[in-house]
GROMACS .gro file of C-alpha atoms in nm:
model
  462
    1MET     CA    1   0.000   0.000   0.000
    2ALA     CA    2   0.144   0.336  -0.105
    3TYR     CA    3   0.123   0.644   0.119
    4ARG     CA    4   0.097   0.998  -0.026
    5VAL     CA    5   0.153   1.319   0.170
    6ALA     CA    6   0.153   1.673   0.032
    7VAL     CA    7   0.395   1.917   0.194
    8GLY     CA    8   0.379   2.260   0.036
    9ARG     CA    9   0.388   2.215  -0.342
   10GLN     CA   10   0.543   1.870  -0.332
   11THR     CA   11   0.369   1.537  -0.287
   12HIS     CA   12   0.579   1.269  -0.121
   13VAL     CA   13   0.502   0.907  -0.206
   14PHE     CA   14   0.611   0.617   0.016
   15ALA     CA   15   0.589   0.271  -0.130
   16ASP     CA   16   0.483   0.093   0.187
   17LEU     CA   17   0.467   0.112   0.566
   18ARG     CA   18   0.827  -0.003   0.594
   19GLU     CA   19   0.942   0.306   0.400
   20VAL     CA   20   0.719   0.537   0.603
   21MET     CA   21   0.869   0.403   0.926
   22ALA     CA   22   1.226   0.433   0.801
   23LYS     CA   23   1.191   0.787   0.672
   24ALA     CA   24   1.002   0.907   0.981
   25THR     CA   25   1.294   0.801   1.201
   26PRO     CA   26   1.516   1.078   1.341
   27LEU     CA   27   1.836   1.078   1.138
   28ARG     CA   28   2.099   0.820   1.224
   29SER     CA   29   2.403   0.689   1.045
   30GLY     CA   30   2.290   0.325   1.037
   31ASP     CA   31   1.980   0.403   0.830
   32MET     CA   32   2.193   0.616   0.600
   33LEU     CA   33   2.435   0.324   0.561
   34ALA     CA   34   2.140   0.098   0.475
   35GLY     CA   35   2.014   0.348   0.217
   36ILE     CA   36   1.670   0.384   0.376
   37ALA     CA   37   1.694   0.721   0.556
   38ALA     CA   38   1.495   1.025   0.446
   39ALA     CA   39   1.674   1.236   0.186
   40SER     CA   40   1.568   1.565   0.347
   41MET     CA   41   1.402   1.710   0.655
   42GLU     CA   42   1.094   1.777   0.442
   43GLU     CA   43   1.068   1.413   0.337
   44SER     CA   44   1.113   1.306   0.700
   45MET     CA   45   0.833   1.539   0.809
   46ALA     CA   46   0.606   1.406   0.535
   47ALA     CA   47   0.671   1.053   0.661
   48LYS     CA   48   0.591   1.162   1.017
   49ILE     CA   49   0.262   1.312   0.899
   50ALA     CA   50   0.172   0.989   0.720
   51LEU     CA   51   0.266   0.789   1.028
   52ALA     CA   52   0.067   1.008   1.269
   53ASP     CA   53  -0.250   0.950   1.066
   54LEU     CA   54  -0.204   0.573   1.052
   55PRO     CA   55  -0.440   0.356   1.264
   56LEU     CA   56  -0.258   0.141   1.518
   57ARG     CA   57  -0.451  -0.157   1.380
   58SER     CA   58  -0.246  -0.127   1.059
   59PHE     CA   59   0.049  -0.290   1.231
   60LEU     CA   60  -0.155  -0.605   1.286
   61THR     CA   61  -0.224  -0.647   0.914
   62GLU     CA   62   0.090  -0.515   0.738
   63ALA     CA   63   0.403  -0.695   0.859
   64LEU     CA   64   0.731  -0.510   0.807
   65VAL     CA   65   0.922  -0.839   0.805
   66PRO     CA   66   0.729  -1.116   0.621
   67TYR     CA   67   0.533  -1.349   0.848
   68GLU     CA   68   0.624  -1.658   0.647
   69GLN     CA   69   0.996  -1.586   0.663
   70ASP     CA   70   1.044  -1.471   1.020
   71GLU     CA   71   0.967  -1.637   1.353
   72VAL     CA   72   0.995  -1.304   1.536
   73THR     CA   73   0.709  -1.166   1.326
   74ARG     CA   74   0.510  -1.481   1.399
   75LEU     CA   75   0.581  -1.441   1.771
   76ILE     CA   76   0.462  -1.078   1.764
   77LEU     CA   77   0.139  -1.145   1.576
   78ASP     CA   78   0.049  -1.489   1.711
   79THR     CA   79   0.085  -1.385   2.076
   80HIS     CA   80  -0.073  -1.040   2.043
   81ASP     CA   81  -0.311  -0.973   2.334
   82ALA     CA   82  -0.628  -0.838   2.176
   83THR     CA   83  -0.792  -0.775   2.514
   84ALA     CA   84  -0.503  -0.558   2.633
   85PHE     CA   85  -0.504  -0.378   2.296
   86ALA     CA   86  -0.877  -0.300   2.303
   87PRO     CA   87  -0.858   0.032   2.496
   88ILE     CA   88  -0.626   0.181   2.229
   89ALA     CA   89  -0.747  -0.012   1.925
   90ALA     CA   90  -0.937   0.282   1.774
   91LEU     CA   91  -0.647   0.527   1.794
   92THR     CA   92  -0.414   0.649   1.523
   93VAL     CA   93  -0.042   0.672   1.597
   94GLY     CA   94  -0.079   1.048   1.655
   95GLU     CA   95  -0.375   1.000   1.887
   96PHE     CA   96  -0.180   0.731   2.071
   97ARG     CA   97   0.100   0.979   2.133
   98ASP     CA   98  -0.145   1.235   2.273
   99TRP     CA   99  -0.311   0.974   2.494
  100LEU     CA  100   0.022   0.845   2.627
  101CYS     CA  101   0.120   1.197   2.732
  102SER     CA  102  -0.218   1.262   2.898
  103ASP     CA  103  -0.317   1.208   3.259
  104GLN     CA  104  -0.541   0.922   3.146
  105ALA     CA  105  -0.237   0.705   3.079
  106THR     CA  106  -0.150   0.626   3.440
  107SER     CA  107   0.106   0.367   3.547
  108SER     CA  108  -0.162   0.106   3.610
  109VAL     CA  109  -0.333   0.171   3.276
  110LEU     CA  110  -0.003   0.151   3.088
  111ALA     CA  111   0.077  -0.180   3.258
  112ARG     CA  112  -0.258  -0.322   3.142
  113ILE     CA  113  -0.213  -0.224   2.777
  114ALA     CA  114   0.154  -0.330   2.754
  115PRO     CA  115   0.081  -0.687   2.627
  116GLY     CA  116  -0.127  -0.533   2.346
  117VAL     CA  117   0.146  -0.299   2.224
  118THR     CA  118   0.349  -0.449   1.940
  119PRO     CA  119   0.708  -0.332   1.888
  120GLU     CA  120   0.608  -0.168   1.559
  121MET     CA  121   0.342   0.036   1.741
  122ALA     CA  122   0.592   0.141   2.007
  123ALA     CA  123   0.853   0.233   1.747
  124ALA     CA  124   0.600   0.423   1.536
  125VAL     CA  125   0.477   0.643   1.818
  126SER     CA  126   0.832   0.709   1.937
  127LYS     CA  127   0.920   0.849   1.594
  128ILE     CA  128   0.672   1.136   1.633
  129MET     CA  129   0.765   1.213   1.994
  130ARG     CA  130   1.012   1.466   2.128
  131ASN     CA  131   1.271   1.365   2.385
  132GLN     CA  132   1.059   1.511   2.665
  133ASP     CA  133   0.765   1.295   2.555
  134LEU     CA  134   0.980   0.982   2.565
  135ILE     CA  135   1.093   1.070   2.919
  136LEU     CA  136   0.745   1.164   3.044
  137VAL     CA  137   0.579   0.845   2.928
  138ALA     CA  138   0.862   0.606   3.016
  139ARG     CA  139   0.864   0.744   3.370
  140LYS     CA  140   0.501   0.635   3.407
  141CYS     CA  141   0.579   0.281   3.286
  142GLN     CA  142   0.681   0.066   3.582
  143VAL     CA  143   0.816  -0.284   3.518
  144VAL     CA  144   0.918  -0.475   3.832
  145THR     CA  145   1.118  -0.801   3.824
  146ARG     CA  146   1.263  -1.027   4.093
  147PHE     CA  147   1.529  -1.294   4.149
  148ARG     CA  148   1.719  -1.236   4.475
  149ASN     CA  149   1.604  -0.876   4.499
  150THR     CA  150   1.339  -0.647   4.353
  151ILE     CA  151   1.431  -0.431   4.055
  152GLY     CA  152   1.226  -0.153   3.896
  153LEU     CA  153   1.030  -0.016   4.189
  154PRO     CA  154   0.939   0.356   4.162
  155GLY     CA  155   1.218   0.583   4.283
  156THR     CA  156   1.487   0.318   4.245
  157MET     CA  157   1.769   0.254   4.001
  158ALA     CA  158   1.988  -0.056   4.009
  159VAL     CA  159   2.343  -0.097   3.878
  160ARG     CA  160   2.511  -0.387   3.705
  161LEU     CA  161   2.855  -0.423   3.858
  162GLN     CA  162   3.075  -0.505   3.556
  163PRO     CA  163   3.415  -0.635   3.677
  164ASN     CA  164   3.559  -0.742   3.341
  165HIS     CA  165   3.926  -0.837   3.318
  166PRO     CA  166   4.133  -0.888   2.999
  167THR     CA  167   4.268  -1.225   3.123
  168ASP     CA  168   3.977  -1.329   3.349
  169ALA     CA  169   4.215  -1.309   3.646
  170ALA     CA  170   4.033  -1.382   3.972
  171ALA     CA  171   4.232  -1.124   4.169
  172GLY     CA  172   4.153  -0.845   3.922
  173ILE     CA  173   3.786  -0.939   3.904
  174LEU     CA  174   3.752  -0.955   4.282
  175ALA     CA  175   3.923  -0.618   4.320
  176SER     CA  176   3.671  -0.461   4.084
  177ILE     CA  177   3.379  -0.633   4.259
  178VAL     CA  178   3.483  -0.508   4.601
  179ASP     CA  179   3.542  -0.160   4.460
  180GLY     CA  180   3.192  -0.162   4.314
  181LEU     CA  181   3.023  -0.300   4.626
  182LEU     CA  182   3.190  -0.035   4.840
  183TYR     CA  183   3.038   0.226   4.609
  184GLY     CA  184   2.696   0.063   4.654
  185CYS     CA  185   2.681  -0.101   4.309
  186GLY     CA  186   2.572  -0.451   4.215
  187ASP     CA  187   2.201  -0.483   4.285
  188ALA     CA  188   2.105  -0.544   3.921
  189VAL     CA  189   2.366  -0.817   3.876
  190ILE     CA  190   2.736  -0.881   3.917
  191GLY     CA  191   2.798  -0.959   3.553
  192ILE     CA  192   3.127  -1.058   3.390
  193ASN     CA  193   3.196  -1.049   3.016
  194PRO     CA  194   3.456  -1.326   3.002
  195ALA     CA  195   3.762  -1.288   2.783
  196SER     CA  196   3.763  -1.665   2.728
  197ASP     CA  197   3.485  -1.889   2.599
  198SER     CA  198   3.640  -2.191   2.771
  199PRO     CA  199   3.373  -2.381   2.970
  200GLY     CA  200   3.627  -2.442   3.244
  201VAL     CA  201   3.711  -2.073   3.281
  202ILE     CA  202   3.342  -1.977   3.281
  203ALA     CA  203   3.261  -2.241   3.542
  204ASP     CA  204   3.544  -2.111   3.763
  205LEU     CA  205   3.410  -1.755   3.733
  206LEU     CA  206   3.059  -1.871   3.822
  207ARG     CA  207   3.190  -2.046   4.133
  208LEU     CA  208   3.393  -1.738   4.227
  209LEU     CA  209   3.082  -1.519   4.215
  210ASP     CA  210   2.864  -1.778   4.387
  211GLU     CA  211   3.109  -1.815   4.675
  212LEU     CA  212   3.127  -1.438   4.728
  213ILE     CA  213   2.748  -1.388   4.715
  214HIS     CA  214   2.673  -1.671   4.956
  215ARG     CA  215   2.958  -1.602   5.197
  216PHE     CA  216   2.844  -1.246   5.253
  217GLU     CA  217   2.473  -1.316   5.193
  218ILE     CA  218   2.454  -1.047   4.926
  219PRO     CA  219   2.096  -1.018   4.792
  220THR     CA  220   2.194  -1.003   4.428
  221GLN     CA  221   2.250  -1.234   4.132
  222ALA     CA  222   2.553  -1.330   3.927
  223CYS     CA  223   2.599  -1.381   3.557
  224VAL     CA  224   2.889  -1.474   3.333
  225LEU     CA  225   2.775  -1.348   2.994
  226THR     CA  226   2.822  -1.657   2.782
  227HIS     CA  227   2.611  -1.801   2.499
  228VAL     CA  228   2.287  -1.969   2.602
  229THR     CA  229   2.416  -2.304   2.475
  230SER     CA  230   2.715  -2.272   2.706
  231ALA     CA  231   2.485  -2.188   2.996
  232LEU     CA  232   2.276  -2.498   2.922
  233ALA     CA  233   2.588  -2.716   2.922
  234LEU     CA  234   2.710  -2.561   3.248
  235ILE     CA  235   2.372  -2.613   3.412
  236GLY     CA  236   2.391  -2.977   3.305
  237GLN     CA  237   2.731  -3.001   3.475
  238GLY     CA  238   2.599  -2.855   3.801
  239ALA     CA  239   2.757  -2.510   3.773
  240PRO     CA  240   2.593  -2.238   3.990
  241VAL     CA  241   2.411  -2.044   3.714
  242ASP     CA  242   2.183  -1.764   3.840
  243LEU     CA  243   2.089  -1.582   3.518
  244VAL     CA  244   2.089  -1.719   3.164
  245PHE     CA  245   2.228  -1.457   2.927
  246GLN     CA  246   2.187  -1.402   2.554
  247SER     CA  247   2.223  -1.121   2.301
  248VAL     CA  248   1.909  -1.102   2.087
  249ALA     CA  249   1.792  -0.907   1.783
  250GLY     CA  250   1.469  -0.824   1.605
  251THR     CA  251   1.467  -1.069   1.314
  252GLN     CA  252   1.504  -1.444   1.282
  253LYS     CA  253   1.803  -1.408   1.051
  254ALA     CA  254   1.982  -1.173   1.291
  255ASN     CA  255   1.919  -1.411   1.581
  256GLU     CA  256   2.052  -1.697   1.369
  257SER     CA  257   2.373  -1.495   1.329
  258PHE     CA  258   2.393  -1.504   1.711
  259GLY     CA  259   2.334  -1.879   1.701
  260VAL     CA  260   1.994  -1.866   1.872
  261SER     CA  261   1.629  -1.939   1.803
  262LEU     CA  262   1.313  -1.879   2.003
  263ALA     CA  263   1.301  -2.248   2.092
  264LEU     CA  264   1.655  -2.232   2.230
  265LEU     CA  265   1.568  -1.930   2.444
  266GLN     CA  266   1.267  -2.118   2.582
  267GLU     CA  267   1.497  -2.407   2.670
  268GLY     CA  268   1.736  -2.169   2.843
  269MET     CA  269   1.459  -2.016   3.053
  270ALA     CA  270   1.327  -2.357   3.155
  271ALA     CA  271   1.676  -2.474   3.253
  272GLY     CA  272   1.747  -2.161   3.455
  273ARG     CA  273   1.419  -2.189   3.643
  274SER     CA  274   1.472  -2.559   3.711
  275LEU     CA  275   1.760  -2.469   3.946
  276GLY     CA  276   1.535  -2.268   4.178
  277ARG     CA  277   1.815  -2.032   4.277
  278GLY     CA  278   1.599  -1.721   4.310
  279THR     CA  279   1.480  -1.627   4.659
  280VAL     CA  280   1.213  -1.365   4.584
  281GLY     CA  281   1.129  -1.443   4.218
  282ASP     CA  282   1.204  -1.655   3.912
  283ASN     CA  283   1.295  -1.401   3.642
  284VAL     CA  284   1.608  -1.584   3.524
  285MET     CA  285   1.684  -1.434   3.180
  286TYR     CA  286   1.921  -1.148   3.099
  287PHE     CA  287   1.914  -1.010   2.744
  288GLU     CA  288   2.129  -0.750   2.570
  289THR     CA  289   2.037  -0.567   2.251
  290GLY     CA  290   2.158  -0.275   2.041
  291GLN     CA  291   2.046  -0.071   1.742
  292GLY     CA  292   2.230  -0.183   1.430
  293SER     CA  293   2.279  -0.551   1.508
  294ALA     CA  294   2.042  -0.668   1.231
  295LEU     CA  295   2.211  -0.444   0.974
  296SER     CA  296   2.550  -0.580   1.082
  297ALA     CA  297   2.423  -0.930   1.006
  298ASP     CA  298   2.265  -0.825   0.673
  299ALA     CA  299   1.936  -0.929   0.830
  300HIS     CA  300   1.738  -0.604   0.840
  301HIS     CA  301   1.488  -0.668   0.555
  302GLY     CA  302   1.498  -0.298   0.468
  303VAL     CA  303   1.353  -0.202   0.807
  304ASP     CA  304   1.503   0.086   1.007
  305GLN     CA  305   1.730  -0.005   1.296
  306GLN     CA  306   1.517   0.150   1.569
  307THR     CA  307   1.208  -0.051   1.473
  308LEU     CA  308   1.417  -0.367   1.463
  309GLU     CA  309   1.552  -0.284   1.807
  310ALA     CA  310   1.196  -0.261   1.940
  311ARG     CA  311   1.127  -0.601   1.784
  312ALA     CA  312   1.415  -0.741   1.992
  313TYR     CA  313   1.216  -0.636   2.300
  314ALA     CA  314   0.928  -0.855   2.179
  315VAL     CA  315   1.171  -1.146   2.178
  316ALA     CA  316   1.287  -1.058   2.530
  317ARG     CA  317   0.932  -1.003   2.659
  318ALA     CA  318   0.834  -1.360   2.572
  319TYR     CA  319   1.080  -1.501   2.828
  320GLU     CA  320   0.996  -1.287   3.133
  321PRO     CA  321   1.350  -1.152   3.186
  322LEU     CA  322   1.495  -1.000   3.499
  323LEU     CA  323   1.702  -0.755   3.293
  324VAL     CA  324   1.705  -0.623   2.937
  325ASN     CA  325   1.990  -0.395   2.845
  326THR     CA  326   2.028  -0.181   2.536
  327VAL     CA  327   2.403  -0.139   2.485
  328VAL     CA  328   2.320   0.180   2.308
  329GLY     CA  329   2.648   0.313   2.166
  330PHE     CA  330   2.855  -0.005   2.165
  331ILE     CA  331   2.835  -0.108   1.799
  332GLY     CA  332   2.990   0.219   1.682
  333PRO     CA  333   2.945   0.537   1.477
  334GLU     CA  334   2.846   0.340   1.167
  335TYR     CA  335   2.506   0.303   1.336
  336LEU     CA  336   2.489   0.590   1.588
  337TYR     CA  337   2.733   0.855   1.472
  338ASP     CA  338   2.758   1.103   1.758
  339GLY     CA  339   2.639   1.199   2.104
  340LYS     CA  340   2.312   1.343   1.974
  341GLN     CA  341   2.220   1.019   1.797
  342ILE     CA  342   2.324   0.806   2.096
  343ILE     CA  343   2.117   1.015   2.337
  344ARG     CA  344   1.810   0.997   2.116
  345ALA     CA  345   1.851   0.621   2.064
  346GLY     CA  346   1.888   0.559   2.438
  347LEU     CA  347   1.567   0.745   2.513
  348GLU     CA  348   1.383   0.565   2.230
  349ASP     CA  349   1.500   0.223   2.340
  350HIS     CA  350   1.407   0.279   2.702
  351PHE     CA  351   1.066   0.418   2.608
  352CYS     CA  352   0.979   0.138   2.364
  353GLY     CA  353   1.086  -0.137   2.602
  354LYS     CA  354   0.902   0.006   2.901
  355LEU     CA  355   0.586   0.069   2.696
  356MET     CA  356   0.591  -0.299   2.597
  357GLY     CA  357   0.633  -0.411   2.959
  358VAL     CA  358   1.004  -0.494   2.938
  359PRO     CA  359   1.241  -0.423   3.233
  360MET     CA  360   1.476  -0.186   3.050
  361GLY     CA  361   1.822  -0.085   3.150
  362CYS     CA  362   2.086   0.091   2.944
  363ASP     CA  363   2.458   0.063   2.899
  364ILE     CA  364   2.516   0.435   2.846
  365CYS     CA  365   2.823   0.401   2.630
  366TYR     CA  366   3.025   0.491   2.322
  367THR     CA  367   3.325   0.360   2.134
  368ASN     CA  368   3.644   0.561   2.111
  369HIS     CA  369   3.597   0.634   1.740
  370ALA     CA  370   3.248   0.785   1.782
  371GLU     CA  371   3.187   1.160   1.786
  372ALA     CA  372   3.085   1.146   2.152
  373ASP     CA  373   3.239   1.199   2.494
  374GLN     CA  374   3.166   1.154   2.862
  375ASP     CA  375   2.965   1.476   2.877
  376ASP     CA  376   2.718   1.316   2.635
  377MET     CA  377   2.699   1.014   2.864
  378ASP     CA  378   2.636   1.240   3.164
  379THR     CA  379   2.345   1.392   2.975
  380LEU     CA  380   2.196   1.055   2.881
  381LEU     CA  381   2.244   0.919   3.233
  382THR     CA  382   2.059   1.217   3.378
  383LEU     CA  383   1.776   1.188   3.125
  384LEU     CA  384   1.735   0.813   3.173
  385GLY     CA  385   1.746   0.850   3.550
  386THR     CA  386   1.465   1.102   3.519
  387ALA     CA  387   1.279   0.863   3.286
  388GLY     CA  388   1.291   0.583   3.544
  389VAL     CA  389   1.549   0.350   3.391
  390ASN     CA  390   1.560   0.016   3.575
  391PHE     CA  391   1.938  -0.013   3.579
  392VAL     CA  392   2.264   0.120   3.434
  393MET     CA  393   2.625  -0.002   3.425
  394GLY     CA  394   2.893   0.039   3.688
  395VAL     CA  395   3.235  -0.001   3.522
  396PRO     CA  396   3.561   0.083   3.705
  397GLY     CA  397   3.663   0.428   3.586
  398ALA     CA  398   3.390   0.408   3.316
  399ASP     CA  399   3.654   0.242   3.093
  400ASP     CA  400   3.606  -0.126   3.019
  401VAL     CA  401   3.957  -0.271   2.996
  402MET     CA  402   3.836  -0.593   2.834
  403LEU     CA  403   3.579  -0.468   2.581
  404ASN     CA  404   3.759  -0.136   2.512
  405TYR     CA  405   3.466   0.103   2.525
  406GLN     CA  406   3.349   0.385   2.751
  407SER     CA  407   3.051   0.344   2.982
  408THR     CA  408   2.938   0.478   3.322
  409SER     CA  409   3.138   0.444   3.642
  410PHE     CA  410   3.071   0.364   4.006
  411HIS     CA  411   3.098   0.737   4.075
  412ASP     CA  412   2.843   0.825   3.807
  413GLN     CA  413   2.563   0.633   3.977
  414LEU     CA  414   2.634   0.822   4.300
  415TYR     CA  415   2.590   1.148   4.110
  416VAL     CA  416   2.253   1.056   3.963
  417ARG     CA  417   2.127   0.917   4.294
  418GLU     CA  418   2.219   1.241   4.468
  419VAL     CA  419   2.060   1.464   4.204
  420LEU     CA  420   1.742   1.261   4.152
  421GLY     CA  421   1.703   1.095   4.493
  422LEU     CA  422   1.715   0.742   4.352
  423LYS     CA  423   1.747   0.444   4.586
  424ARG     CA  424   1.882   0.095   4.523
  425ALA     CA  425   1.686  -0.230   4.520
  426PRO     CA  426   1.539  -0.246   4.873
  427GLU     CA  427   1.694  -0.580   4.972
  428PHE     CA  428   2.036  -0.464   4.853
  429GLU     CA  429   1.994  -0.127   5.024
  430ALA     CA  430   1.925  -0.308   5.353
  431TRP     CA  431   2.234  -0.528   5.306
  432LEU     CA  432   2.455  -0.224   5.246
  433ARG     CA  433   2.329  -0.076   5.574
  434ARG     CA  434   2.392  -0.403   5.763
  435MET     CA  435   2.746  -0.410   5.622
  436GLU     CA  436   2.790  -0.043   5.719
  437ILE     CA  437   2.882   0.038   5.359
  438THR     CA  438   2.604   0.298   5.360
  439ASP     CA  439   2.427   0.484   5.638
  440ALA     CA  440   2.054   0.501   5.704
  441ALA     CA  441   2.016   0.768   5.435
  442GLY     CA  442   2.188   0.553   5.173
  443LYS     CA  443   2.509   0.759   5.172
  444LEU     CA  444   2.846   0.588   5.159
  445SER     CA  445   3.022   0.533   5.491
  446ALA     CA  446   3.352   0.379   5.601
  447GLY     CA  447   3.201   0.119   5.832
  448ARG     CA  448   3.358  -0.198   5.968
  449GLY     CA  449   3.148  -0.424   5.744
  450GLY     CA  450   3.298  -0.281   5.429
  451GLN     CA  451   3.645  -0.321   5.574
  452ALA     CA  452   3.570  -0.685   5.660
  453LEU     CA  453   3.452  -0.748   5.305
  454LEU     CA  454   3.770  -0.599   5.167
  455ALA     CA  455   3.990  -0.802   5.401
  456ALA     CA  456   3.812  -1.128   5.321
  457VAL     CA  457   3.836  -1.078   4.946
  458GLN     CA  458   4.203  -0.979   4.973
  459GLY     CA  459   4.261  -1.310   5.150
  460ARG     CA  460   4.073  -1.502   4.878
  461ALA     CA  461   4.272  -1.331   4.600
  462ALA     CA  462   4.599  -1.411   4.772
   0.00000   0.00000   0.00000
């Protein structure tokens, strides 16, 4: 179906909904690389006008990625919740934007409609929203998950403690973990990106984390970010796996490039839950995503990268994850060129995921060859904190020595907590007080418990 929009003396014609969506997207380098971006601001505005007038129901009848070719499309359409969709079914995309920003769209109402919102609907409405709209609405969307603590409660923000080491050395990893814990980080997860894919090394890291968590009764979860097939094998061998990790994307072909299918993810979730390691909940999956992954795999089907990113959240949603993390600037400037594009993408990703009922966090990051710097990351951290992000990263010095990219530091989360009054997961907050790492107000202290933790870990490393 072609779409025609007159702007001034010129009539713009878009061949199909896929082209409307692509050209309505705020400019980014990945869509330019794919050859699907709008050629001018006028053409982009014409696409936005066409999109605003489009009924939301259109996304249930016109698939951007063919149903017959793609299991992600089949997942989206076959599991669509018509009852949840009913309150918004008569709206156009533009009317949906207005309703989302209104007082009628309360947190409880947004939670009820979330199963009825497809990723294409979420992406479409985000394309006609300003940054302030994305923040306003995302803040109202509350998605709470649980394993050994409770993440996503209003007024809280968790942190993934990321103690990566270029040689997976236990002493270096433990030093980073203690550093992070003493700054009050780690309630989202203590998560290691291993340098090695050796099952033996990964098993050793899992046991290292498990020993630390249980010795000090830390109400958090551990994860060594290995492929789901490796996690399944480790579970079979009796390794202490808390969370099952996997990178996912928004098309079947892109997921195949990661070596995964929906059936494999289902198997991973079932295996993780079979261990019964959670104490307050059974959300056992941890997913990471990022705009541009489908284009990297030549698996984008001519669809813009932001819409495909939202489709990755539909994949994640199906497996009731504890954490979903958009690693927003990690792939590089080929997809998000500069700080402005990274900031916009981070706000879009968080909004789309939360609107769909997904527990969204963000690795607020950039590569060293992008036109971005730490000031841009400060801006995005502040905006996402205001928008109610579930969790962010805590990386020593904000510089990941294993993955070679720039993220957010242990100090950065203290800044945003102070400015916005954000607390940690309540169980973790209580543990920090018991350990005298923080005081009753949640401020850092130099108590005996923190010193005992440091001494014990120094002994283990030696």
